[in-house]
Short mmCIF file of C-alpha atoms in Angstrom, two decimals:
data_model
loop_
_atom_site.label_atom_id
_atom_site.label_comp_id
_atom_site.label_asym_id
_atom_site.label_seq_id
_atom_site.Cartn_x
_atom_site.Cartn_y
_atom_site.Cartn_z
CA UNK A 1 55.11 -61.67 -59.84
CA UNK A 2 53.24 -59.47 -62.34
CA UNK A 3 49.82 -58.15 -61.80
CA UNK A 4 48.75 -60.34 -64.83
CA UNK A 5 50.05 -63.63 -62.76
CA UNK A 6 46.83 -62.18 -60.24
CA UNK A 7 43.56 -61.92 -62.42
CA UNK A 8 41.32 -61.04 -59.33
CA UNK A 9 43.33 -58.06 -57.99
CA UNK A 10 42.00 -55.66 -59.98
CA UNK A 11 40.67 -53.24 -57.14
CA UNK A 12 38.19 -52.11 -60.13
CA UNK A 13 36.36 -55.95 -60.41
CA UNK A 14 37.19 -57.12 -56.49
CA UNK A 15 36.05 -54.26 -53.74
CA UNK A 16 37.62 -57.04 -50.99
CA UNK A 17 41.35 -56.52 -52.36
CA UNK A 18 42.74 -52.90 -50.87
CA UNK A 19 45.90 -51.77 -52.33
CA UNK A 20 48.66 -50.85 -50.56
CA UNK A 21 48.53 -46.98 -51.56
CA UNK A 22 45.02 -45.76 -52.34
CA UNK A 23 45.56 -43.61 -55.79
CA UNK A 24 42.84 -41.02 -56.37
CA UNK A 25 41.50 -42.90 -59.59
CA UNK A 26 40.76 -46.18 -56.78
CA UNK A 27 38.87 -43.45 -54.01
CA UNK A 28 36.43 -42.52 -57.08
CA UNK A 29 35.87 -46.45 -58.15
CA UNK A 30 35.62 -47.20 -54.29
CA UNK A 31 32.86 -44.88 -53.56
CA UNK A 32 31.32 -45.56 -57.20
CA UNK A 33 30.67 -49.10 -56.02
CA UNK A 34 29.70 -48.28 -52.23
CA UNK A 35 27.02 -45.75 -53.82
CA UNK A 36 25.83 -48.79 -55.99
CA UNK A 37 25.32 -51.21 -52.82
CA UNK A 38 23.28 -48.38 -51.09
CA UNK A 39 26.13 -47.19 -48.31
CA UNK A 40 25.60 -43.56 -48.13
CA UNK A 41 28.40 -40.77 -48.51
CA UNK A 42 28.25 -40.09 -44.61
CA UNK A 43 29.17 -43.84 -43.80
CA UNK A 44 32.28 -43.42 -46.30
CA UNK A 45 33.17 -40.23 -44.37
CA UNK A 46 33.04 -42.57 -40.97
CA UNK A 47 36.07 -43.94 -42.72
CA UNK A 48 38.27 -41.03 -42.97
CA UNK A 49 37.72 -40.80 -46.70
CA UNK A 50 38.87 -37.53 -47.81
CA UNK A 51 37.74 -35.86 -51.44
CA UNK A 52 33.92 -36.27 -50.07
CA UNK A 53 32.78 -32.22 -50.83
CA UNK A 54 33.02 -32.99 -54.76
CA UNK A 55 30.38 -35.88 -53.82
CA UNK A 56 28.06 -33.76 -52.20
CA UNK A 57 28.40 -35.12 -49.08
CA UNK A 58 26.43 -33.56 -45.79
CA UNK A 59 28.62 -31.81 -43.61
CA UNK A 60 26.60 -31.78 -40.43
CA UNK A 61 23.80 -34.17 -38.85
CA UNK A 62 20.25 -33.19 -38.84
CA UNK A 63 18.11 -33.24 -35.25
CA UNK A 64 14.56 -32.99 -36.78
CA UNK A 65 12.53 -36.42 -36.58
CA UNK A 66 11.95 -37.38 -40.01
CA UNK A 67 8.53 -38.41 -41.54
CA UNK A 68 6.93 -40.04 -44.53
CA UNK A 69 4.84 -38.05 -46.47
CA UNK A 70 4.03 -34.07 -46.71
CA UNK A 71 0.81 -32.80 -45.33
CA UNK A 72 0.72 -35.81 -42.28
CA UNK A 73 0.11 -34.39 -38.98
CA UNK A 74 0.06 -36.18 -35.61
CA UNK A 75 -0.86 -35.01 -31.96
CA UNK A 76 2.23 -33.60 -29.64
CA UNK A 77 2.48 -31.76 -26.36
CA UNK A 78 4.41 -28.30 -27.12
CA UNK A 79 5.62 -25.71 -24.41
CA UNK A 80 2.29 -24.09 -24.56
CA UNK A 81 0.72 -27.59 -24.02
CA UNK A 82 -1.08 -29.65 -26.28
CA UNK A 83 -0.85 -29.48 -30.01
CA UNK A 84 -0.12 -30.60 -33.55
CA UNK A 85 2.95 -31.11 -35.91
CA UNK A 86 3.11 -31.50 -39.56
CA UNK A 87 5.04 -33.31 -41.93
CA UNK A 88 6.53 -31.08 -43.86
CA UNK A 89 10.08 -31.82 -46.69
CA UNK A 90 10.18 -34.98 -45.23
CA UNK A 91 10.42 -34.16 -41.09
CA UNK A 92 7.92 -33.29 -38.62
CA UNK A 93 8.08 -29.25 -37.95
CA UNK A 94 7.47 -27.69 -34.37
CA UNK A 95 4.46 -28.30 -32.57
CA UNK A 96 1.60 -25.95 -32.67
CA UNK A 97 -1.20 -25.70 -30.33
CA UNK A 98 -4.39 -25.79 -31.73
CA UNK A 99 -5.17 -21.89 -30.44
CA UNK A 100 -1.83 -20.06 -29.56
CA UNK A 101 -3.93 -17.13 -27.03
CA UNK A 102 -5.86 -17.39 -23.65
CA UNK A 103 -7.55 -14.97 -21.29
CA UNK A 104 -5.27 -13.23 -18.80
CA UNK A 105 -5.91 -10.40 -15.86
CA UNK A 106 -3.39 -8.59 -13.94
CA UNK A 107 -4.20 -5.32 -11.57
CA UNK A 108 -5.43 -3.80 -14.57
CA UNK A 109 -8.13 -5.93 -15.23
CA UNK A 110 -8.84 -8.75 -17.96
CA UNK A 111 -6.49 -9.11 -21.00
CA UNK A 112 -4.58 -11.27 -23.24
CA UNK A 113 -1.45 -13.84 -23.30
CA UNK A 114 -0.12 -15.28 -26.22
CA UNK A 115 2.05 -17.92 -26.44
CA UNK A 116 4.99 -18.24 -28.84
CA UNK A 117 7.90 -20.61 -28.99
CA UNK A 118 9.37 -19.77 -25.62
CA UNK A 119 6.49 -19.88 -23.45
CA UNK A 120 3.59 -18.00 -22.73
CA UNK A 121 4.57 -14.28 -22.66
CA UNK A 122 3.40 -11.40 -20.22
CA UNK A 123 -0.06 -10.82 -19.90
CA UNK A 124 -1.08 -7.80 -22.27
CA UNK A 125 -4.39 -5.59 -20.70
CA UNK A 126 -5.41 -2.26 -21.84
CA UNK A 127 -4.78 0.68 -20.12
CA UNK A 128 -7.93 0.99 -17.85
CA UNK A 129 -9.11 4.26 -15.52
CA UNK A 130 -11.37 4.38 -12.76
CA UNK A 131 -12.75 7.04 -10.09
CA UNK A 132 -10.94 7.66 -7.05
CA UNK A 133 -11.07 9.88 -4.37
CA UNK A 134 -8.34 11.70 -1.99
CA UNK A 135 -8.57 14.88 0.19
CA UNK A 136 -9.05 17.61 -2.58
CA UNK A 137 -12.35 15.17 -3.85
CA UNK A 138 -12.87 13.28 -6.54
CA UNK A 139 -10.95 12.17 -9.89
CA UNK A 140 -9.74 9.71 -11.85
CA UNK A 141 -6.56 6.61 -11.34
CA UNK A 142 -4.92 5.36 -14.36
CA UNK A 143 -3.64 1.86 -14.24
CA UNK A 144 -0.82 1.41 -16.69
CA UNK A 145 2.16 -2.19 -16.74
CA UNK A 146 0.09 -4.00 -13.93
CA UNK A 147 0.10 -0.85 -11.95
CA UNK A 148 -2.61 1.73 -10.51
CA UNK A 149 -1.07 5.01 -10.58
CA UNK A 150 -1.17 8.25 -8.09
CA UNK A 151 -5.16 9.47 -8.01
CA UNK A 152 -5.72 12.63 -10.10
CA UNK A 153 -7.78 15.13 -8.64
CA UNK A 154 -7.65 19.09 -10.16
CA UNK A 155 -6.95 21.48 -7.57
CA UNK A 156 -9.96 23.13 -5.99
CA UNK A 157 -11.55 24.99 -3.37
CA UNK A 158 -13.10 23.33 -0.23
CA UNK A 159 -15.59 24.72 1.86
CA UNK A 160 -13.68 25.06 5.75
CA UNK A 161 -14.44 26.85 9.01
CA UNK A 162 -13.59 27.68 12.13
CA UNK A 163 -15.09 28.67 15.71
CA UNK A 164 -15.87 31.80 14.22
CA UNK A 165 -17.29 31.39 10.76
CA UNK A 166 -17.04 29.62 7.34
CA UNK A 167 -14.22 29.98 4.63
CA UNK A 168 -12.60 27.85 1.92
CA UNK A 169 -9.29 26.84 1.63
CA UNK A 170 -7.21 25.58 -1.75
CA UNK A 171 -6.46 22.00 -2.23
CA UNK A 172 -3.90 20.29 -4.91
CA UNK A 173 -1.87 17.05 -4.71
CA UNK A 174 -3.61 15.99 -1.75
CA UNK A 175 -2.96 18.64 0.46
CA UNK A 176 -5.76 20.74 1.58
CA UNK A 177 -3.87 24.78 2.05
CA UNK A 178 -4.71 27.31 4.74
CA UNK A 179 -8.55 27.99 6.01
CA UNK A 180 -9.47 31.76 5.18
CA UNK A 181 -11.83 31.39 7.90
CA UNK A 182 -11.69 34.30 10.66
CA UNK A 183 -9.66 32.80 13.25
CA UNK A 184 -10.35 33.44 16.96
CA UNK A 185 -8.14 35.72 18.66
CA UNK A 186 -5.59 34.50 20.94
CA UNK A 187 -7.35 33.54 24.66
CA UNK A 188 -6.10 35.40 27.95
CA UNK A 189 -7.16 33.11 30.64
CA UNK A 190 -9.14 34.98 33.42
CA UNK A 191 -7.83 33.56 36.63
CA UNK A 192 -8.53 34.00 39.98
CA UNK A 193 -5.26 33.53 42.71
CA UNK A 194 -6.34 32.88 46.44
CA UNK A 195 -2.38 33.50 48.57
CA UNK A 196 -1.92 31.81 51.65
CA UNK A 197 0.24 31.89 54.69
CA UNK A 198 3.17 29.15 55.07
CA UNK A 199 1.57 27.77 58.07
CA UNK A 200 -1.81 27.05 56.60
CA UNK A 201 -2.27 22.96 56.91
CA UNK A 202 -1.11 20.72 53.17
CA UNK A 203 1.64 24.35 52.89
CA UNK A 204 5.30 25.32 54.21
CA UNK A 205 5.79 24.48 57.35
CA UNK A 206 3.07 21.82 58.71
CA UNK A 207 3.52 18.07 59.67
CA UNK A 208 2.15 17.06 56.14
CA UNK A 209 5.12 18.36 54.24
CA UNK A 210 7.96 17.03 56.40
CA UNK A 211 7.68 13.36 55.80
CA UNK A 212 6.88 14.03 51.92
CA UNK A 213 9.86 15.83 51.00
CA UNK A 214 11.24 15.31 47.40
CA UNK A 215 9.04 13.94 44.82
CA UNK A 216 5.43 12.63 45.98
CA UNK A 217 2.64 12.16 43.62
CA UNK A 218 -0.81 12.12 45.49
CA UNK A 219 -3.27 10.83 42.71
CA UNK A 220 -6.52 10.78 43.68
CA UNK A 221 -7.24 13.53 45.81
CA UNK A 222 -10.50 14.83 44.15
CA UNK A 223 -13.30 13.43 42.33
CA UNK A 224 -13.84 12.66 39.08
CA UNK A 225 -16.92 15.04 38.98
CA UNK A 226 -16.69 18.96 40.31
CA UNK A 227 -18.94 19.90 42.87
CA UNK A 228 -22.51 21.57 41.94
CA UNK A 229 -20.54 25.13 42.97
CA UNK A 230 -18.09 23.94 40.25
CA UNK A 231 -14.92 23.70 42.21
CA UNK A 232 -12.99 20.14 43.09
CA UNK A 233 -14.29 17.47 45.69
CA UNK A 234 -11.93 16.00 48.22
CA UNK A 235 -12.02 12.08 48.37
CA UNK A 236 -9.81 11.35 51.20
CA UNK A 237 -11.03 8.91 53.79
CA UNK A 238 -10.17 10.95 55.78
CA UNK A 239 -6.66 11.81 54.53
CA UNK A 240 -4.64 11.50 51.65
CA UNK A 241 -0.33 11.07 51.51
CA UNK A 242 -0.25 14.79 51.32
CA UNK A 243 -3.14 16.26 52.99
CA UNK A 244 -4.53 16.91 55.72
CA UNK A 245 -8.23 16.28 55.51
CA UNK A 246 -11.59 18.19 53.87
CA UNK A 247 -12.02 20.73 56.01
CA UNK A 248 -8.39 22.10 54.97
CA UNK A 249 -8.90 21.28 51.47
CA UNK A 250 -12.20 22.85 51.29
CA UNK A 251 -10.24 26.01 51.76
CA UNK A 252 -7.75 25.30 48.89
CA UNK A 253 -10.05 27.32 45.63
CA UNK A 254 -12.98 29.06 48.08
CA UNK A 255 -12.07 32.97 49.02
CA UNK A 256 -11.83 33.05 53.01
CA UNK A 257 -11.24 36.71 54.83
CA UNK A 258 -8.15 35.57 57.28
CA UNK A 259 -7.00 32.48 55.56
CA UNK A 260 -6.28 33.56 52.08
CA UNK A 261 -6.56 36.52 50.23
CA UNK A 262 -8.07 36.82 45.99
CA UNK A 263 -6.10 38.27 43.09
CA UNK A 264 -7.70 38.29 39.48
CA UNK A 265 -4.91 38.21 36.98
CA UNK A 266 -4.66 37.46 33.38
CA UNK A 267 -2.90 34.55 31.75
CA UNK A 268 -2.30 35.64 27.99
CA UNK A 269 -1.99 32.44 25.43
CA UNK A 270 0.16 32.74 22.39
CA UNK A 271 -0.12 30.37 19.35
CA UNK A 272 1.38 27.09 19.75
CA UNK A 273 4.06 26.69 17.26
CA UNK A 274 3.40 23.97 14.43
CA UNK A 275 0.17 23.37 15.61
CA UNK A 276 -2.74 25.40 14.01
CA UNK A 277 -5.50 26.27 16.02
CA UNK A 278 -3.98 25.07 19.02
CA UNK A 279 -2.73 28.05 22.22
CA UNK A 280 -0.05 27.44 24.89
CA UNK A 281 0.71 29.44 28.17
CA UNK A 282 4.26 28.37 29.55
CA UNK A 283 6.30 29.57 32.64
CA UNK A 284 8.92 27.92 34.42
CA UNK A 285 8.84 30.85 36.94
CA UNK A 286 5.16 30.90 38.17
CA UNK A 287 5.56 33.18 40.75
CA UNK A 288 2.76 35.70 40.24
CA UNK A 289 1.93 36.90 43.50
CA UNK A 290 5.46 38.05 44.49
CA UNK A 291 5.49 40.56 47.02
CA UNK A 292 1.69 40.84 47.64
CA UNK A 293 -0.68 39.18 49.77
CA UNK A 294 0.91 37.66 52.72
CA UNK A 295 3.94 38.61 51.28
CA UNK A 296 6.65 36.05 50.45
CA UNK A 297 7.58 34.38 54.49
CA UNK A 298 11.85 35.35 54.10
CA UNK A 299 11.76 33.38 50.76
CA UNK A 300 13.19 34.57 47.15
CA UNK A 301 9.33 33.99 46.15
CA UNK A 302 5.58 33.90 47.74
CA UNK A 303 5.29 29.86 47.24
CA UNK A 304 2.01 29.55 49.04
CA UNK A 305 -1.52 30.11 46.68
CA UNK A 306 -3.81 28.14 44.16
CA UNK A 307 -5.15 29.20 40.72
CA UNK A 308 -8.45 28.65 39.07
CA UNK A 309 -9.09 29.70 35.88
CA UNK A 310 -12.52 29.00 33.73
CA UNK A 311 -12.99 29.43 29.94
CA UNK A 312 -14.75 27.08 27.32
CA UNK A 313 -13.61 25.54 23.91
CA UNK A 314 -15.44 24.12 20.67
CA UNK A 315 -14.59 20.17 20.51
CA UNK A 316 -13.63 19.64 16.77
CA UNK A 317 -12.12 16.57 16.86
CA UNK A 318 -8.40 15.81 17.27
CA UNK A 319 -7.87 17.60 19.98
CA UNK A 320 -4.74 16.62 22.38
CA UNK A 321 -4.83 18.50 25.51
CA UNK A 322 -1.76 18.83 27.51
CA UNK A 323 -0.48 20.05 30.85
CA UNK A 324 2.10 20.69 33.39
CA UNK A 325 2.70 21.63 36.94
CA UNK A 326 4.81 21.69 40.06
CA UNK A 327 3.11 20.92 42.58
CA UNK A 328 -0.63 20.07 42.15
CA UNK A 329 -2.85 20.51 39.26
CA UNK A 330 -5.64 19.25 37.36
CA UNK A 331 -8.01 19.91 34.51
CA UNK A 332 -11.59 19.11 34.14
CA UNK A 333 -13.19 19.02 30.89
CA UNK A 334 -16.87 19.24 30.67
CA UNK A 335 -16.77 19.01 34.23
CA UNK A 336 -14.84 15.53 34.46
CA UNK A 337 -11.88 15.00 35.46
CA UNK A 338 -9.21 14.74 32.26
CA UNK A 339 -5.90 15.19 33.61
CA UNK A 340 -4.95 14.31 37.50
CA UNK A 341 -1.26 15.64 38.60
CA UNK A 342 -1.49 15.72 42.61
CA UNK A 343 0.69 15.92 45.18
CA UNK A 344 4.17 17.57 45.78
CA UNK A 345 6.14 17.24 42.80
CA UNK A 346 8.77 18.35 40.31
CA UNK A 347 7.27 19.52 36.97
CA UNK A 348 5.05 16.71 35.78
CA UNK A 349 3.53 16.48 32.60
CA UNK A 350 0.17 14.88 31.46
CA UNK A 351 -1.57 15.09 28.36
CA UNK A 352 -5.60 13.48 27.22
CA UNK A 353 -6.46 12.68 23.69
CA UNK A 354 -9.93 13.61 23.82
CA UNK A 355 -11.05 11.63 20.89
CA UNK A 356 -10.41 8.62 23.00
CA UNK A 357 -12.03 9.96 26.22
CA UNK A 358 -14.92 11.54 24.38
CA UNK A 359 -17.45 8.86 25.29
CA UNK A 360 -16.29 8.91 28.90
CA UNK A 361 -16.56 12.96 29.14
CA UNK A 362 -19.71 13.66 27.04
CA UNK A 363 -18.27 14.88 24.26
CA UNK A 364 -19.63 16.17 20.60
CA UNK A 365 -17.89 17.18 17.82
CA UNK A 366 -19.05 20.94 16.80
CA UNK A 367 -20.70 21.87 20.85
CA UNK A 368 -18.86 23.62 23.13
CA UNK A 369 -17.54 22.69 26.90
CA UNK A 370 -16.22 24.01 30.14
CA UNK A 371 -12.70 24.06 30.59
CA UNK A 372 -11.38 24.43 34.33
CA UNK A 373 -8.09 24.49 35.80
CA UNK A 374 -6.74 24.10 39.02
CA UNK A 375 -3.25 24.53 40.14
CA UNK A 376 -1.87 24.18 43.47
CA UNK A 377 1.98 25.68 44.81
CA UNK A 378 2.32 24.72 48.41
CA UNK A 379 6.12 24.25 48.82
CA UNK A 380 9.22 25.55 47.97
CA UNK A 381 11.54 25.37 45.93
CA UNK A 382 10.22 25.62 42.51
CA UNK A 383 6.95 26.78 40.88
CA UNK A 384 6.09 25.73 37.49
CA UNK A 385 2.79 25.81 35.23
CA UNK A 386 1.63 25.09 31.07
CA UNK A 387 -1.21 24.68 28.93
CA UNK A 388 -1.34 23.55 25.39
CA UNK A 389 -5.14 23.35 23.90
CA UNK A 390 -7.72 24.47 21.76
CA UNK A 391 -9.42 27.28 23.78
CA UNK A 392 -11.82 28.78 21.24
CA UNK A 393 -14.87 30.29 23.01
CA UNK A 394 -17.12 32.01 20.68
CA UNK A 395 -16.70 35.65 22.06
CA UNK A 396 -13.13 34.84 21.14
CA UNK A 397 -14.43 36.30 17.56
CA UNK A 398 -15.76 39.86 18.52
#
């Protein structure tokens, strides 16, 4: 059969009839009459119809919403919250809040934050400045990215002074320098020794020391307040571990012909290293009276005497105090009691921050105070004896 025995299978006149092979000259008719029934290029490409770029045919699909006419605007919520959109070729363009800023503050103080199509961005604030304040005196802090920076001060000169007079001393980056004051010359302490004979009661060789061999601490054994003659009080009742009673004690710091016998002898104090203003006298070997007095009983040392040594210091403020002994000792500060180490013991070490106990000893920053020691060796083997303070009395400066 021809193709003129079949009238309607033209594929021109009937779009229903496909033809076994489609020719190029049918794809152009084809689409020619799909265009004219209103089916759009991008359907014919759903059909795998190939020659579509000489149609002008879209090659990829288009997100944007699409609108009606240019210039329309409707209400939308946008990452920077509420807002507008547009109409604009036909679809609706981003939304845009109605005032892209706001007010913002960081450490800085107050600024600005704008917001843009990511979000709202980092605060922006001015660089800013303010006075501050550190040990040289007074300057000026920058604050700069959310920050306040290191305060600035110029270096100067403060005024400074010590026990003996006024001074200055530099200052930069916080750090006040050395006080050109006139310093007070090292103390020698001034200390009277009473020896005693191994047999005297609370020494060698008495019924007090032979139960209390080895280590015995005996706290408590004078009063917190010295006497109106300005040596220690006994507060046994009547006794204590490691003495014998008041009427032997009594005897301990008071010169008596036939009991004890009085050396004066100078303790010399040396700087204290790393610690300005502050004097130390240290010996592990504080055997001073070797060989005099009632001589030294046999023994490689005379073990039997007491010490008391007076001298005075300007309270500044700050001040640690600190002390050690074998056997007895303790130091009285204003005339109270500050540090208590009694009894028979190894070298013992106690120490007072005087800022703490200032209330409790009557104490004023700028006055001066009494400053006694007592010290106590009454049995072998060992004799040991330190002082770290500020002793500043004012004739220190002559």
């Amino acid at each position: 059969m021809t193709h003129a025995d079949h009238p309607h299978s033209d594929p021109d006149s009937d779009p229903g009839l496909a033809p076994r092979g489609f020719g190029a000259a049918f794809m152009a008719r084809f689409l020619r009459r799909f265009a004219r029934a209103g089916v759009t290029a991008g359907l014919a490409a759903a059909f795998g119809i190939g020659g579509l770029a000489s149609c002008g045919a879209r090659t990829g699909l288009d997100t944007s919403e699409s609108c009606a006419r240019t210039g329309d605007t409707r209400p939308c919520e946008g990452v920077c919250g509420p807002g507008v959109q547009t109409c604009d070729k036909g679809y609706w363009q981003s939304c845009v809040p109605p005032n892209t800023t706001r007010d913002c503050t960081d450490a800085c103080g107050q600024g600005t934050q704008v917001c843009t199509e990511s979000g709202w961005q980092s605060c922006v604030v001015p660089d800013a400045s303010r006075a501050c304040s550190n040990s040289c005196g007074t300057g000026s802090q920058q604050c700069l990215a959310n920050a306040w920076q290191t305060c600035e001060v110029l270096p100067t000169s403060l005024a400074c002074s010590s026990v003996c007079s006024s001074g200055t001393q530099p200052c930069a980056n916080d750090t006040p320098g050395v006080c050109d004051a006139p310093q007070p010359h090292d103390p020698v302490l001034s200390a009277t020794f009473l020896d005693f004979r191994s047999t005297q009661p609370d020494f060698e060789g008495t019924a007090i020391v032979t139960p209390n061999t080895g280590n015995r601490s005996d706290l408590g054994i004078v009063a917190p307040l010295l006497g109106a003659d300005g040596l220690p009080v006994y507060t046994g009742t009547p006794t204590t571990p490691t003495t014998t009673g008041k009427a032997d004690f009594d005897l301990w710091f008071r010169p008596t012909p036939g009991v004890n016998q009085a050396f004066e002898l100078a303790l010399p104090m040396t700087q204290a290293v790393g610690k300005p203003g502050y004097f130390t006298y240290s010996n592990q070997q504080f055997f001073l009276l070797d060989g005099v007095g009632f001589g030294d009983d046999g023994q490689a040392h005379n073990f039997d005497f007491t010490m008391h040594t007076q001298t005075s210091f300007v309270y500044a403020g700050g001040e640690t105090f600190s002390m050690l002994s074998d056997d007895d000792s303790w130091l009285f500060i204003n005339r109270q009691l500050a540090i208590d180490l009694g009894g028979l013991h190894d070298s013992t070490r106690g120490s007072i921050a005087l800022d703490t106990a200032a209330t409790r000893l009557g104490l004023l920053v700028g006055s001066e105070y009494p400053l006694d020691i007592f010290y106590v060796e009454r049995h072998i083997t060992g004799a040991a004896f330190s002082i770290t303070c500020t002793i500043a009395p004012r004739h220190q400066c002559e």
